[in-house]
mmCIF file of C-alpha atoms and ligand atoms in Angstrom:
data_model
loop_
_atom_site.group_PDB
_atom_site.id
_atom_site.type_symbol
_atom_site.label_atom_id
_atom_site.label_comp_id
_atom_site.label_asym_id
_atom_site.label_seq_id
_atom_site.Cartn_x
_atom_site.Cartn_y
_atom_site.Cartn_z
ATOM 1 C CA MET O 17 -54.778 -12.386 -18.949
ATOM 2 C CA THR O 18 -55.065 -11.370 -22.586
ATOM 3 C CA ASP O 19 -56.211 -14.052 -24.961
ATOM 4 C CA PHE O 20 -52.777 -15.025 -26.287
ATOM 5 C CA ALA O 21 -52.538 -17.346 -29.291
ATOM 6 C CA ILE O 22 -49.465 -19.227 -30.481
ATOM 7 C CA ALA O 23 -49.254 -19.774 -34.227
ATOM 8 C CA PRO O 24 -46.431 -22.111 -35.313
ATOM 9 C CA SER O 25 -45.201 -21.310 -38.818
ATOM 10 C CA ILE O 26 -45.059 -24.564 -40.760
ATOM 11 C CA LEU O 27 -42.346 -23.030 -42.939
ATOM 12 C CA SER O 28 -39.871 -24.623 -40.521
ATOM 13 C CA ALA O 29 -41.735 -27.943 -40.232
ATOM 14 C CA ASP O 30 -40.467 -31.146 -41.836
ATOM 15 C CA PHE O 31 -42.432 -31.012 -45.109
ATOM 16 C CA ALA O 32 -41.979 -34.739 -45.664
ATOM 17 C CA ARG O 33 -44.024 -35.325 -42.487
ATOM 18 C CA LEU O 34 -46.207 -32.235 -42.564
ATOM 19 C CA GLY O 35 -49.508 -33.720 -41.345
ATOM 20 C CA GLU O 36 -47.807 -35.375 -38.391
ATOM 21 C CA GLU O 37 -45.856 -32.221 -37.525
ATOM 22 C CA VAL O 38 -49.050 -30.136 -37.495
ATOM 23 C CA ASP O 39 -50.921 -32.757 -35.443
ATOM 24 C CA ASN O 40 -48.110 -32.872 -32.895
ATOM 25 C CA VAL O 41 -47.761 -29.127 -32.470
ATOM 26 C CA LEU O 42 -51.540 -28.707 -32.094
ATOM 27 C CA ALA O 43 -51.688 -31.590 -29.593
ATOM 28 C CA SER O 44 -49.095 -29.701 -27.551
ATOM 29 C CA GLY O 45 -51.351 -26.658 -27.317
ATOM 30 C CA ALA O 46 -50.665 -24.488 -30.360
ATOM 31 C CA ASP O 47 -53.731 -22.427 -31.287
ATOM 32 C CA ILE O 48 -53.364 -21.497 -34.953
ATOM 33 C CA VAL O 49 -51.487 -22.940 -37.952
ATOM 34 C CA HIS O 50 -49.477 -20.186 -39.667
ATOM 35 C CA PHE O 51 -49.188 -20.965 -43.386
ATOM 36 C CA ASP O 52 -46.536 -18.992 -45.325
ATOM 37 C CA VAL O 53 -47.200 -18.645 -49.034
ATOM 38 C CA MET O 54 -44.244 -17.361 -51.105
ATOM 39 C CA ASP O 55 -44.130 -16.906 -54.875
ATOM 40 C CA ASN O 56 -40.488 -16.221 -55.845
ATOM 41 C CA HIS O 57 -41.687 -12.813 -57.090
ATOM 42 C CA TYR O 58 -42.963 -10.701 -54.204
ATOM 43 C CA VAL O 59 -40.403 -12.483 -52.006
ATOM 44 C CA PRO O 60 -37.305 -14.420 -53.102
ATOM 45 C CA ASN O 61 -38.527 -17.851 -52.041
ATOM 46 C CA LEU O 62 -41.115 -20.380 -53.166
ATOM 47 C CA THR O 63 -43.230 -22.413 -50.758
ATOM 48 C CA ILE O 64 -46.712 -23.897 -50.606
ATOM 49 C CA GLY O 65 -50.133 -23.183 -52.086
ATOM 50 C CA PRO O 66 -53.834 -24.040 -51.739
ATOM 51 C CA LEU O 67 -53.309 -27.763 -52.473
ATOM 52 C CA VAL O 68 -51.276 -28.105 -49.288
ATOM 53 C CA CYS O 69 -53.871 -26.188 -47.258
ATOM 54 C CA ASP O 70 -56.554 -28.491 -48.631
ATOM 55 C CA ALA O 71 -54.400 -31.529 -47.803
ATOM 56 C CA LEU O 72 -54.085 -30.436 -44.166
ATOM 57 C CA ARG O 73 -57.882 -30.044 -43.908
ATOM 58 C CA ASN O 74 -58.375 -33.480 -45.472
ATOM 59 C CA HIS O 75 -55.844 -34.868 -43.030
ATOM 60 C CA GLY O 76 -58.194 -33.729 -40.246
ATOM 61 C CA VAL O 77 -56.750 -30.407 -39.092
ATOM 62 C CA THR O 78 -59.604 -28.358 -37.578
ATOM 63 C CA ALA O 79 -57.586 -25.537 -35.970
ATOM 64 C CA PRO O 80 -57.700 -22.110 -37.640
ATOM 65 C CA ILE O 81 -55.312 -21.863 -40.608
ATOM 66 C CA ASP O 82 -53.744 -18.415 -40.928
ATOM 67 C CA VAL O 83 -52.673 -17.968 -44.546
ATOM 68 C CA HIS O 84 -49.946 -15.327 -44.889
ATOM 69 C CA LEU O 85 -49.774 -14.398 -48.561
ATOM 70 C CA MET O 86 -46.375 -13.180 -49.732
ATOM 71 C CA VAL O 87 -47.467 -13.182 -53.358
ATOM 72 C CA LYS O 88 -48.135 -10.552 -55.991
ATOM 73 C CA PRO O 89 -50.794 -10.182 -57.305
ATOM 74 C CA VAL O 90 -53.009 -11.467 -54.506
ATOM 75 C CA ASP O 91 -56.630 -11.392 -55.691
ATOM 76 C CA ARG O 92 -56.619 -14.363 -58.059
ATOM 77 C CA ILE O 93 -55.414 -16.819 -55.444
ATOM 78 C CA ILE O 94 -57.777 -15.743 -52.624
ATOM 79 C CA PRO O 95 -60.852 -17.816 -53.654
ATOM 80 C CA ASP O 96 -58.599 -20.874 -54.031
ATOM 81 C CA PHE O 97 -57.400 -20.523 -50.442
ATOM 82 C CA ALA O 98 -60.934 -19.930 -49.177
ATOM 83 C CA LYS O 99 -62.039 -23.185 -50.863
ATOM 84 C CA ALA O 100 -58.988 -24.953 -49.436
ATOM 85 C CA GLY O 101 -60.101 -24.144 -45.875
ATOM 86 C CA ALA O 102 -58.200 -20.985 -44.928
ATOM 87 C CA SER O 103 -59.545 -19.241 -41.807
ATOM 88 C CA TYR O 104 -57.529 -16.017 -42.020
ATOM 89 C CA ILE O 105 -56.044 -14.616 -45.224
ATOM 90 C CA THR O 106 -53.542 -11.795 -44.801
ATOM 91 C CA PHE O 107 -51.648 -9.905 -47.509
ATOM 92 C CA HIS O 108 -49.072 -7.152 -47.901
ATOM 93 C CA PRO O 109 -50.515 -3.779 -49.017
ATOM 94 C CA GLU O 110 -47.637 -3.388 -51.509
ATOM 95 C CA ALA O 111 -48.825 -6.535 -53.284
ATOM 96 C CA SER O 112 -52.363 -5.305 -54.007
ATOM 97 C CA GLU O 113 -53.331 -2.505 -56.411
ATOM 98 C CA HIS O 114 -56.632 -2.037 -54.535
ATOM 99 C CA ILE O 115 -56.341 -2.776 -50.837
ATOM 100 C CA ASP O 116 -59.988 -2.103 -50.000
ATOM 101 C CA ARG O 117 -61.141 -4.391 -52.798
ATOM 102 C CA THR O 118 -58.826 -7.216 -51.715
ATOM 103 C CA LEU O 119 -60.028 -6.970 -48.104
ATOM 104 C CA GLY O 120 -63.610 -7.116 -49.369
ATOM 105 C CA LEU O 121 -62.832 -10.130 -51.539
ATOM 106 C CA ILE O 122 -61.434 -12.062 -48.555
ATOM 107 C CA LYS O 123 -64.600 -11.319 -46.540
ATOM 108 C CA GLU O 124 -66.881 -12.231 -49.455
ATOM 109 C CA GLN O 125 -65.124 -15.576 -49.573
ATOM 110 C CA GLY O 126 -66.043 -16.165 -45.933
ATOM 111 C CA CYS O 127 -62.582 -15.699 -44.407
ATOM 112 C CA LYS O 128 -61.159 -13.307 -41.853
ATOM 113 C CA SER O 129 -58.924 -10.675 -43.408
ATOM 114 C CA GLY O 130 -55.676 -9.048 -42.463
ATOM 115 C CA LEU O 131 -52.996 -6.613 -43.567
ATOM 116 C CA VAL O 132 -49.291 -7.377 -43.156
ATOM 117 C CA PHE O 133 -46.699 -4.689 -42.516
ATOM 118 C CA ASN O 134 -43.065 -5.146 -43.495
ATOM 119 C CA PRO O 135 -40.513 -3.560 -41.154
ATOM 120 C CA SER O 136 -40.472 -0.337 -43.234
ATOM 121 C CA THR O 137 -44.169 -0.275 -44.187
ATOM 122 C CA PRO O 138 -46.117 2.485 -42.383
ATOM 123 C CA LEU O 139 -49.259 1.692 -40.410
ATOM 124 C CA SER O 140 -51.057 4.457 -42.324
ATOM 125 C CA HIS O 141 -52.270 1.780 -44.755
ATOM 126 C CA LEU O 142 -54.837 1.038 -42.055
ATOM 127 C CA ASP O 143 -56.451 4.460 -42.491
ATOM 128 C CA TYR O 144 -59.931 4.134 -43.979
ATOM 129 C CA VAL O 145 -59.973 0.310 -43.918
ATOM 130 C CA LEU O 146 -59.593 -0.525 -40.213
ATOM 131 C CA ASP O 147 -63.210 -1.724 -39.994
ATOM 132 C CA LYS O 148 -62.497 -4.305 -42.713
ATOM 133 C CA VAL O 149 -59.511 -5.842 -40.939
ATOM 134 C CA ASP O 150 -59.673 -8.766 -38.479
ATOM 135 C CA MET O 151 -55.920 -9.076 -38.050
ATOM 136 C CA ILE O 152 -52.921 -6.757 -38.193
ATOM 137 C CA LEU O 153 -49.690 -8.678 -38.786
ATOM 138 C CA LEU O 154 -46.423 -6.897 -38.090
ATOM 139 C CA MET O 155 -43.360 -8.438 -39.677
ATOM 140 C CA SER O 156 -40.376 -8.320 -37.333
ATOM 141 C CA VAL O 157 -38.088 -9.587 -40.121
ATOM 142 C CA ASN O 158 -38.067 -8.947 -43.854
ATOM 143 C CA PRO O 159 -40.349 -11.590 -45.376
ATOM 144 C CA GLY O 160 -39.059 -14.574 -47.295
ATOM 145 C CA PHE O 161 -37.196 -16.800 -44.905
ATOM 146 C CA GLY O 162 -37.438 -18.406 -41.506
ATOM 147 C CA GLY O 163 -34.669 -18.214 -38.951
ATOM 148 C CA GLN O 164 -33.909 -14.472 -39.122
ATOM 149 C CA SER O 165 -33.372 -12.207 -36.112
ATOM 150 C CA PHE O 166 -36.140 -10.088 -34.575
ATOM 151 C CA ILE O 167 -35.836 -6.400 -35.569
ATOM 152 C CA PRO O 168 -36.100 -4.465 -32.258
ATOM 153 C CA ALA O 169 -37.788 -1.380 -33.793
ATOM 154 C CA THR O 170 -40.881 -3.556 -34.207
ATOM 155 C CA LEU O 171 -41.561 -3.206 -30.463
ATOM 156 C CA GLY O 172 -42.385 0.495 -30.868
ATOM 157 C CA LYS O 173 -44.495 -0.263 -33.916
ATOM 158 C CA LEU O 174 -46.399 -2.887 -31.915
ATOM 159 C CA ARG O 175 -47.224 -0.272 -29.288
ATOM 160 C CA GLN O 176 -48.531 2.043 -32.023
ATOM 161 C CA ALA O 177 -50.643 -0.719 -33.555
ATOM 162 C CA ARG O 178 -51.990 -1.714 -30.122
ATOM 163 C CA LYS O 179 -53.083 1.895 -29.533
ATOM 164 C CA ILE O 180 -54.802 2.056 -32.933
ATOM 165 C CA ILE O 181 -56.730 -1.138 -32.128
ATOM 166 C CA ASP O 182 -57.658 -0.127 -28.582
ATOM 167 C CA ASP O 183 -58.728 3.381 -29.637
ATOM 168 C CA SER O 184 -60.945 1.882 -32.352
ATOM 169 C CA GLY O 185 -62.765 -0.497 -30.002
ATOM 170 C CA LEU O 186 -62.732 -3.048 -32.825
ATOM 171 C CA ASP O 187 -62.047 -6.753 -32.397
ATOM 172 C CA ILE O 188 -58.715 -7.042 -34.237
ATOM 173 C CA ARG O 189 -55.916 -9.472 -33.487
ATOM 174 C CA LEU O 190 -52.344 -8.135 -33.399
ATOM 175 C CA GLU O 191 -49.949 -10.734 -34.731
ATOM 176 C CA ILE O 192 -46.141 -10.690 -34.783
ATOM 177 C CA ASP O 193 -44.081 -12.720 -37.244
ATOM 178 C CA GLY O 194 -40.327 -13.225 -37.339
ATOM 179 C CA GLY O 195 -37.630 -14.102 -34.842
ATOM 180 C CA VAL O 196 -40.015 -14.892 -31.973
ATOM 181 C CA LYS O 197 -38.228 -16.994 -29.367
ATOM 182 C CA VAL O 198 -38.598 -17.890 -25.677
ATOM 183 C CA ASP O 199 -36.248 -15.069 -24.687
ATOM 184 C CA ASN O 200 -38.191 -12.263 -26.404
ATOM 185 C CA ILE O 201 -41.855 -13.379 -26.465
ATOM 186 C CA GLY O 202 -42.470 -11.689 -23.103
ATOM 187 C CA GLU O 203 -41.380 -8.226 -24.235
ATOM 188 C CA ILE O 204 -43.251 -8.710 -27.527
ATOM 189 C CA ALA O 205 -46.442 -9.479 -25.591
ATOM 190 C CA ALA O 206 -45.844 -6.533 -23.265
ATOM 191 C CA ALA O 207 -45.606 -4.283 -26.338
ATOM 192 C CA GLY O 208 -49.113 -5.342 -27.361
ATOM 193 C CA ALA O 209 -49.020 -8.467 -29.531
ATOM 194 C CA ASP O 210 -51.628 -11.143 -28.804
ATOM 195 C CA THR O 211 -50.808 -13.667 -31.545
ATOM 196 C CA PHE O 212 -47.298 -15.048 -31.929
ATOM 197 C CA VAL O 213 -45.935 -16.710 -35.043
ATOM 198 C CA ALA O 214 -42.863 -18.837 -34.431
ATOM 199 C CA GLY O 215 -41.255 -21.078 -37.025
ATOM 200 C CA SER O 216 -37.670 -21.974 -36.218
ATOM 201 C CA GLY O 217 -38.323 -21.170 -32.541
ATOM 202 C CA ILE O 218 -40.718 -24.130 -32.388
ATOM 203 C CA PHE O 219 -39.943 -26.616 -35.161
ATOM 204 C CA SER O 220 -36.154 -26.429 -35.224
ATOM 205 C CA PHE O 221 -36.135 -26.926 -31.481
ATOM 206 C CA ALA O 222 -38.532 -29.870 -31.699
ATOM 207 C CA GLN O 223 -36.782 -31.540 -34.629
ATOM 208 C CA SER O 224 -33.852 -32.166 -32.337
ATOM 209 C CA GLY O 225 -35.954 -34.516 -30.194
ATOM 210 C CA ASP O 226 -39.216 -36.491 -30.128
ATOM 211 C CA ALA O 227 -42.808 -35.221 -30.401
ATOM 212 C CA ASN O 228 -42.879 -34.335 -26.698
ATOM 213 C CA THR O 229 -40.394 -31.562 -27.299
ATOM 214 C CA TYR O 230 -43.361 -29.582 -28.657
ATOM 215 C CA ASP O 231 -44.794 -29.756 -25.131
ATOM 216 C CA THR O 232 -41.483 -28.434 -23.819
ATOM 217 C CA ILE O 233 -41.146 -25.474 -26.170
ATOM 218 C CA LEU O 234 -44.810 -24.463 -26.069
ATOM 219 C CA GLY O 235 -44.712 -24.786 -22.294
ATOM 220 C CA GLN O 236 -41.762 -22.376 -22.212
ATOM 221 C CA PHE O 237 -43.629 -19.873 -24.411
ATOM 222 C CA ARG O 238 -46.749 -20.105 -22.198
ATOM 223 C CA LYS O 239 -44.652 -19.631 -19.073
ATOM 224 C CA GLU O 240 -43.168 -16.404 -20.442
ATOM 225 C CA LEU O 241 -46.610 -15.180 -21.542
ATOM 226 C CA ALA O 242 -48.067 -15.894 -18.100
ATOM 227 C CA LYS O 243 -45.631 -13.336 -16.621
ATOM 228 C CA VAL O 244 -46.953 -10.492 -18.825
HETATM 229 C C1 LIG L 23 -41.141 -15.095 -43.009
HETATM 230 C C2 LIG L 23 -42.405 -15.806 -42.574
HETATM 231 C C3 LIG L 23 -42.416 -16.271 -41.177
HETATM 232 C C4 LIG L 23 -41.330 -17.237 -40.807
HETATM 233 C C5 LIG L 23 -40.975 -17.005 -39.394
HETATM 234 O O1 LIG L 23 -41.360 -14.487 -44.230
HETATM 235 O O2 LIG L 23 -43.538 -14.958 -42.745
HETATM 236 O O3 LIG L 23 -43.698 -16.780 -40.811
HETATM 237 O O4 LIG L 23 -41.685 -18.588 -40.953
HETATM 238 O O5 LIG L 23 -39.910 -17.809 -39.081
HETATM 239 P P1 LIG L 23 -39.049 -17.605 -37.766
HETATM 240 O O6 LIG L 23 -40.002 -17.774 -36.599
HETATM 241 O O7 LIG L 23 -38.049 -18.671 -37.858
HETATM 242 O O8 LIG L 23 -38.472 -16.217 -37.808
HETATM 243 ZN ZN1 LIG L 24 -45.530 -15.598 -41.948
#
């Protein structure tokens, strides 16, 4: 079986109990913490920054933290996230004037780097920089909010991205973000994704019950993935 990773997006967590929410979802088998950074400029919403990433590390979180930057400009904030304990830092090519330089900056800071593709952003931004990318993140919604519906055209784009990765022979993760639920994670995996962000699909479900509901929802995701 492919090495599938589940990355809950804390955007849908209860921010008043963030440390506990992250502990619980990791204890139930989540692999990566997906950390959505929004600036009310590149996207029309405002969320969390390096202080919160640092707070999770100080709380004792050791799992990889996958920082998804939806900010413009990106370069100034990258060293702050590296110091705050980010493992991956991904950004949108539209938000950087110099994509190659930004990828290099992330690596210099000791983090893994990634490019994020909005639903209408072409994969051609990968040309000439594929060897500097550790993660390709395809947005299956327009960025800015949790709880939106998966855009089906992303399945074809996933297949294209999977081919680019396989043809290159490089070790690059293929992450999907937006509208991932129990009823579509199987077809998303079959289309080539190996890393699955889910916000409302995990936290909104679990907020309706006790901590063990994380076991239930993650168990359902794993069951669907095991069929692929
Ligand atoms: C949207 C964010 C996503 C979001 C996904 O801009 O990048 O990570 O939290 O939320 P769901 O899983 O609810 O679509
Ligand atoms: Zn995200």
